[in-house]
Every structure is written in C-alpha cells, then in structure tokens.
mmCIF file of C-alpha atoms in Angstrom:
data_model
loop_
_atom_site.group_PDB
_atom_site.id
_atom_site.type_symbol
_atom_site.label_atom_id
_atom_site.label_comp_id
_atom_site.label_asym_id
_atom_site.label_seq_id
_atom_site.Cartn_x
_atom_site.Cartn_y
_atom_site.Cartn_z
ATOM 1 C CA MET U 278 12.896 13.357 22.927
ATOM 2 C CA SER U 279 9.881 11.747 21.067
ATOM 3 C CA GLY U 280 9.374 8.222 22.112
ATOM 4 C CA ASP U 281 10.400 5.407 19.912
ATOM 5 C CA ILE U 282 12.270 5.049 16.672
ATOM 6 C CA SER U 283 11.191 2.757 13.795
ATOM 7 C CA LEU U 284 13.583 1.815 10.767
ATOM 8 C CA ALA U 285 12.003 1.010 7.688
ATOM 9 C CA CYS U 286 13.939 -1.818 5.297
ATOM 10 C CA SER U 287 14.737 0.885 2.949
ATOM 11 C CA THR U 288 16.564 3.572 5.592
ATOM 12 C CA LEU U 289 18.671 0.899 7.123
ATOM 13 C CA SER U 290 19.360 -1.447 3.813
ATOM 14 C CA LYS U 291 21.144 1.927 2.273
ATOM 15 C CA MET U 292 22.921 3.479 5.362
ATOM 16 C CA LEU U 293 24.508 -0.189 5.771
ATOM 17 C CA LEU U 294 25.206 -0.284 1.867
ATOM 18 C CA HIS U 295 26.553 3.014 1.577
ATOM 19 C CA ALA U 296 29.543 2.387 5.140
ATOM 20 C CA ALA U 297 29.668 -1.418 3.050
ATOM 21 C CA ARG U 298 30.628 0.307 -0.483
ATOM 22 C CA TYR U 299 33.354 2.576 1.468
ATOM 23 C CA PRO U 300 34.878 0.519 4.385
ATOM 24 C CA GLN U 301 37.976 2.683 3.958
ATOM 25 C CA SER U 302 36.210 5.730 4.451
ATOM 26 C CA SER U 303 33.790 7.810 6.338
ATOM 27 C CA VAL U 304 30.401 8.400 5.094
ATOM 28 C CA SER U 305 27.312 10.480 5.304
ATOM 29 C CA GLY U 306 23.621 10.543 4.740
ATOM 30 C CA VAL U 307 20.092 11.800 5.892
ATOM 31 C CA VAL U 308 17.062 9.857 6.880
ATOM 32 C CA LEU U 309 13.505 11.068 5.661
ATOM 33 C CA ALA U 310 10.251 10.355 7.623
ATOM 34 C CA GLN U 311 7.050 11.730 6.435
ATOM 35 C CA ALA U 312 5.935 15.111 7.632
ATOM 36 C CA ARG U 313 3.926 14.813 11.211
ATOM 37 C CA GLY U 314 1.858 18.347 10.308
ATOM 38 C CA GLY U 315 -0.983 18.589 13.503
ATOM 39 C CA ASP U 316 -0.872 14.619 14.289
ATOM 40 C CA THR U 317 1.043 14.214 17.689
ATOM 41 C CA THR U 318 -0.876 11.363 18.391
ATOM 42 C CA SER U 319 1.632 8.970 17.253
ATOM 43 C CA ASN U 320 5.150 8.903 19.441
ATOM 44 C CA THR U 321 6.527 6.994 17.018
ATOM 45 C CA VAL U 322 9.161 8.184 14.449
ATOM 46 C CA VAL U 323 9.539 6.191 11.504
ATOM 47 C CA LEU U 324 12.536 6.555 9.011
ATOM 48 C CA VAL U 325 11.234 5.689 5.772
ATOM 49 C CA ASP U 326 13.874 5.674 3.332
ATOM 50 C CA ALA U 327 17.837 7.166 3.354
ATOM 51 C CA VAL U 328 19.640 9.238 0.884
ATOM 52 C CA PRO U 329 23.489 8.479 0.994
ATOM 53 C CA LEU U 330 25.647 11.758 0.862
ATOM 54 C CA PHE U 331 29.263 11.678 0.733
ATOM 55 C CA HIS U 332 32.376 9.755 1.006
ATOM 56 C CA LEU U 333 35.021 11.805 -0.241
ATOM 57 C CA GLN U 334 34.761 14.630 1.973
ATOM 58 C CA LEU U 335 32.105 15.189 4.763
ATOM 59 C CA SER U 336 32.357 18.603 5.668
ATOM 60 C CA LEU U 337 32.060 20.553 2.403
ATOM 61 C CA ALA U 338 29.337 23.189 3.321
ATOM 62 C CA PRO U 339 28.384 24.425 0.058
ATOM 63 C CA MET U 340 28.498 20.833 -1.581
ATOM 64 C CA LEU U 341 26.140 19.456 1.770
ATOM 65 C CA GLU U 342 23.221 22.850 1.338
ATOM 66 C CA VAL U 343 22.975 21.742 -2.506
ATOM 67 C CA ALA U 344 22.357 18.139 -1.856
ATOM 68 C CA LEU U 345 20.035 18.983 1.294
ATOM 69 C CA THR U 346 18.288 21.713 -0.883
ATOM 70 C CA GLN U 347 18.021 18.447 -4.169
ATOM 71 C CA ILE U 348 16.817 15.772 -1.512
ATOM 72 C CA GLU U 349 14.041 18.280 0.347
ATOM 73 C CA GLN U 350 12.838 19.696 -3.153
ATOM 74 C CA ARG U 351 12.980 15.773 -4.818
ATOM 75 C CA TYR U 352 10.638 14.087 -1.904
ATOM 76 C CA LYS U 353 8.811 17.330 -0.684
ATOM 77 C CA SER U 354 6.148 16.168 -2.882
ATOM 78 C CA GLU U 355 6.030 12.958 -1.181
ATOM 79 C CA GLY U 356 5.084 14.631 2.185
ATOM 80 C CA LEU U 357 8.360 13.205 3.114
ATOM 81 C CA ILE U 358 10.546 15.381 4.874
ATOM 82 C CA ILE U 359 14.715 15.300 6.381
ATOM 83 C CA ALA U 360 14.399 13.716 9.618
ATOM 84 C CA GLY U 361 17.696 12.972 10.479
ATOM 85 C CA TYR U 362 21.439 12.163 9.758
ATOM 86 C CA TYR U 363 23.366 9.390 9.857
ATOM 87 C CA GLN U 364 27.346 8.650 9.606
ATOM 88 C CA ALA U 365 30.162 5.842 9.272
ATOM 89 C CA ASN U 366 33.640 6.597 10.531
ATOM 90 C CA GLU U 367 36.885 5.898 8.998
ATOM 91 C CA HIS U 368 38.045 3.277 11.383
ATOM 92 C CA ILE U 369 36.219 -0.152 13.049
ATOM 93 C CA ARG U 370 36.388 0.789 16.104
ATOM 94 C CA ASP U 371 35.148 4.477 16.005
ATOM 95 C CA ASN U 372 31.421 4.951 16.733
ATOM 96 C CA VAL U 373 31.517 8.449 17.952
ATOM 97 C CA PRO U 374 29.946 11.242 16.316
ATOM 98 C CA ASP U 375 32.667 13.814 15.103
ATOM 99 C CA PHE U 376 32.400 17.766 14.852
ATOM 100 C CA VAL U 377 30.859 17.196 11.664
ATOM 101 C CA ALA U 378 28.000 14.790 12.373
ATOM 102 C CA LEU U 379 26.724 17.062 15.411
ATOM 103 C CA LYS U 380 26.779 20.281 13.778
ATOM 104 C CA ILE U 381 25.380 18.860 10.379
ATOM 105 C CA ALA U 382 22.329 17.048 12.982
ATOM 106 C CA GLU U 383 21.812 20.114 15.552
ATOM 107 C CA LYS U 384 21.350 22.014 11.890
ATOM 108 C CA ILE U 385 18.473 19.461 10.646
ATOM 109 C CA ALA U 386 17.209 19.497 14.258
ATOM 110 C CA GLU U 387 16.457 23.164 13.965
ATOM 111 C CA ASN U 388 13.677 22.337 11.463
ATOM 112 C CA ASN U 389 12.358 18.877 13.261
ATOM 113 C CA ASN U 390 12.557 18.657 17.234
ATOM 114 C CA ASP U 391 12.061 14.586 16.508
ATOM 115 C CA SER U 392 15.192 14.409 14.455
ATOM 116 C CA CYS U 393 17.796 12.060 15.379
ATOM 117 C CA LEU U 394 21.749 11.174 14.764
ATOM 118 C CA ILE U 395 22.253 7.261 13.643
ATOM 119 C CA MET U 396 26.057 6.341 13.779
ATOM 120 C CA ILE U 397 26.805 3.242 11.896
ATOM 121 C CA ASP U 398 28.938 0.539 14.327
ATOM 122 C CA ASN U 399 31.534 -0.670 11.670
ATOM 123 C CA LYS U 400 33.027 -3.632 14.326
ATOM 124 C CA ARG U 401 29.029 -5.025 14.394
ATOM 125 C CA MET U 402 28.776 -4.927 10.132
ATOM 126 C CA CYS U 403 28.714 -8.351 8.838
ATOM 127 C CA LEU U 404 27.053 -10.928 6.359
ATOM 128 C CA ASN U 405 24.651 -12.480 8.635
ATOM 129 C CA LEU U 406 23.114 -9.715 10.434
ATOM 130 C CA MET U 407 21.592 -10.696 13.711
ATOM 131 C CA SER U 408 21.171 -7.096 15.285
ATOM 132 C CA ALA U 409 21.207 -3.709 13.567
ATOM 133 C CA PRO U 410 24.620 -2.214 13.741
ATOM 134 C CA VAL U 411 23.979 1.346 14.730
ATOM 135 C CA ILE U 412 23.430 3.646 17.501
ATOM 136 C CA VAL U 413 20.792 6.228 17.320
ATOM 137 C CA SER U 414 20.448 9.648 19.422
ATOM 138 C CA GLN U 415 18.215 12.092 19.697
ATOM 139 C CA LEU U 416 18.712 15.540 21.741
ATOM 140 C CA THR U 417 17.540 16.120 25.103
ATOM 141 C CA SER U 418 15.665 19.251 26.109
ATOM 142 C CA GLU U 419 19.066 20.294 28.184
ATOM 143 C CA GLY U 420 20.144 19.997 23.773
ATOM 144 C CA LYS U 421 22.735 16.717 24.183
ATOM 145 C CA TRP U 422 22.837 14.230 21.956
ATOM 146 C CA LYS U 423 21.417 11.171 24.220
ATOM 147 C CA SER U 424 21.331 7.566 22.815
ATOM 148 C CA LYS U 425 18.080 5.947 22.695
ATOM 149 C CA GLU U 426 17.444 2.746 24.748
ATOM 150 C CA LYS U 427 17.536 -0.355 22.327
ATOM 151 C CA ALA U 428 14.068 -0.982 23.240
ATOM 152 C CA SER U 429 12.704 1.585 22.152
ATOM 153 C CA VAL U 430 14.671 2.110 18.369
ATOM 154 C CA HIS U 431 12.636 -0.788 16.204
ATOM 155 C CA VAL U 432 13.807 -2.601 12.928
ATOM 156 C CA GLU U 433 11.085 -3.307 10.423
ATOM 157 C CA ALA U 434 10.231 -6.890 10.677
ATOM 158 C CA GLY U 435 12.589 -9.451 7.923
ATOM 159 C CA SER U 436 15.001 -6.244 7.243
ATOM 160 C CA LEU U 437 18.363 -8.104 8.824
ATOM 161 C CA GLU U 438 17.602 -11.175 6.578
ATOM 162 C CA VAL U 439 16.808 -8.582 3.576
ATOM 163 C CA ILE U 440 20.189 -7.035 4.418
ATOM 164 C CA SER U 441 22.144 -9.673 4.818
ATOM 165 C CA GLN U 442 21.282 -11.016 1.268
ATOM 166 C CA LEU U 443 22.451 -7.971 -0.270
ATOM 167 C CA LEU U 444 25.421 -7.628 1.267
ATOM 168 C CA GLN U 445 26.150 -11.066 0.514
ATOM 169 C CA ARG U 446 25.252 -10.434 -3.223
ATOM 170 C CA ARG U 447 27.806 -7.474 -3.404
ATOM 171 C CA VAL U 448 24.553 -4.731 -3.857
ATOM 172 C CA GLN U 449 26.696 -2.350 -2.064
ATOM 173 C CA HIS U 450 28.759 -1.653 -4.687
ATOM 174 C CA ASP U 451 25.308 -0.377 -6.936
ATOM 175 C CA ILE U 452 24.293 2.050 -4.300
ATOM 176 C CA ASN U 453 25.152 6.035 -5.595
ATOM 177 C CA ASP U 454 25.612 8.827 -3.107
ATOM 178 C CA PHE U 455 25.718 12.421 -4.531
ATOM 179 C CA ASP U 456 29.770 12.208 -4.723
ATOM 180 C CA ASN U 457 28.950 9.474 -7.322
ATOM 181 C CA HIS U 458 26.216 11.642 -8.785
ATOM 182 C CA LEU U 459 28.630 14.889 -8.978
ATOM 183 C CA ASP U 460 31.367 12.412 -10.826
ATOM 184 C CA ASP U 461 28.732 11.141 -13.351
ATOM 185 C CA LEU U 462 25.155 12.817 -13.185
ATOM 186 C CA THR U 463 23.676 9.109 -14.378
ATOM 187 C CA CYS U 464 24.521 8.022 -11.216
ATOM 188 C CA ASP U 465 20.822 8.680 -9.181
ATOM 189 C CA TRP U 466 21.391 9.486 -5.689
ATOM 190 C CA SER U 467 17.610 8.048 -5.019
ATOM 191 C CA ASN U 468 18.844 4.571 -5.756
ATOM 192 C CA PRO U 469 15.861 3.687 -7.517
ATOM 193 C CA HIS U 470 17.607 0.490 -8.484
ATOM 194 C CA ILE U 471 18.015 -0.636 -5.076
ATOM 195 C CA ASN U 472 14.320 0.030 -4.136
ATOM 196 C CA LYS U 473 13.386 -2.191 -7.159
ATOM 197 C CA VAL U 474 15.610 -5.158 -5.457
ATOM 198 C CA LEU U 475 14.416 -4.124 -1.849
ATOM 199 C CA THR U 476 10.831 -4.684 -3.255
ATOM 200 C CA THR U 477 11.674 -8.217 -4.832
ATOM 201 C CA LEU U 478 13.217 -9.480 -1.556
ATOM 202 C CA THR U 479 11.314 -7.979 0.909
ATOM 203 C CA ALA U 480 7.997 -9.642 -0.790
ATOM 204 C CA ALA U 481 9.919 -12.730 -1.152
ATOM 205 C CA ALA U 482 10.577 -12.412 2.448
ATOM 206 C CA GLN U 483 7.131 -11.906 3.780
ATOM 207 C CA ASP U 484 5.927 -15.173 1.210
#
C-alpha cells in the first residue's frame, strides 16, 4: 500500500452526486490520478477526478471494457490514468464491497499498484456534510483489500461545503454516467457542466 490518499473536490463531488442521483440503485465509477511515471518522491496519491460509470447493471463486462477504454483514451492526453474504482451499494446500510467491486478494483490494480477501492457510506450522506462519507481501501502486500486509516485519507479544503451546496441545489440530477450516455449520446460522461459549477463554487469558497 502507498502512503496517503488525497481526494480533490471534483472527485468527491462526482462520486457523491452520482450516488445521490440514484439512491434506489447501486452505482459505480472510476477515479483518476496523474500518471506518476518515474516520480517516486511523493508518497501521496492525489485523485483528481471521477468518471461515473453505471447505475443500471454494474457487472456487464463488455460495457465495462468499452467504458474503461474510452476513459483511458479521453484522459491520456491530460496525463491522467485510472487509479481506482468506486461503488455505492443499493441498501443504505451496506458499505461492504461485493464480488463485482472487488473484481473490477483488482483488474484496475493490475495496471496500477497504488490504485484504491472506494465505497460510499450511504448512511452518512446528508445535505450538510461534516465528513467525507467514503471508505477507502488499498491492496496489501498479501493481496487483501484493507481500509485506510482516516488520518491518511485527505479531502481538498472546502470540498464538503461545496458538495453540500451542490446537494442542496439538487445538482445531482444533472450528472451523467455511461448508462445515460448510451441512452442519449448528448449526455457527456465527462460532465463538463458539473466542472463549470465546481469551478464557480470553489472560487467563491476561497474568497
């Protein structure tokens, strides 16, 4: 396992908006980080963005392969790689990764030793977030997923306030995943409209 995990505002926002849009369903997606290359000086993995995948059927392997390939191609020019998988389960008190989550996370880990598995803790979701409702795990040297200590998972300053505002404004209804895109090709799974809102709110929070 690497050292610390840092969640950018964009990453946490999109994960939680995705879960909030489909509270009756399980949802899934991937998180992105800068390709480290030969840089081993930093012991922190910074997750800079998230891409929502599915809310209808999480385990359709062919669609997953298509989605992951498109994501890799879309973000390669920006130097970003798929650095982990996130999932919110259907039942509010269920925050344990199921077979699907484990298999997809392990597949991603084959290409990235620092990759993580993030489970959204539904029962901690609310309109005024005081902490990030996520459980972050990484693979140990024994090949087991182990939850990170809270002290080693960091959230970008001001993120909880920004996300609370997004939820209060019901912005979750505007986020798109791959299922939405497959149903209507005008629905952009990279969510540039969400990025614009985040830029505005983040700037206001820093003033």
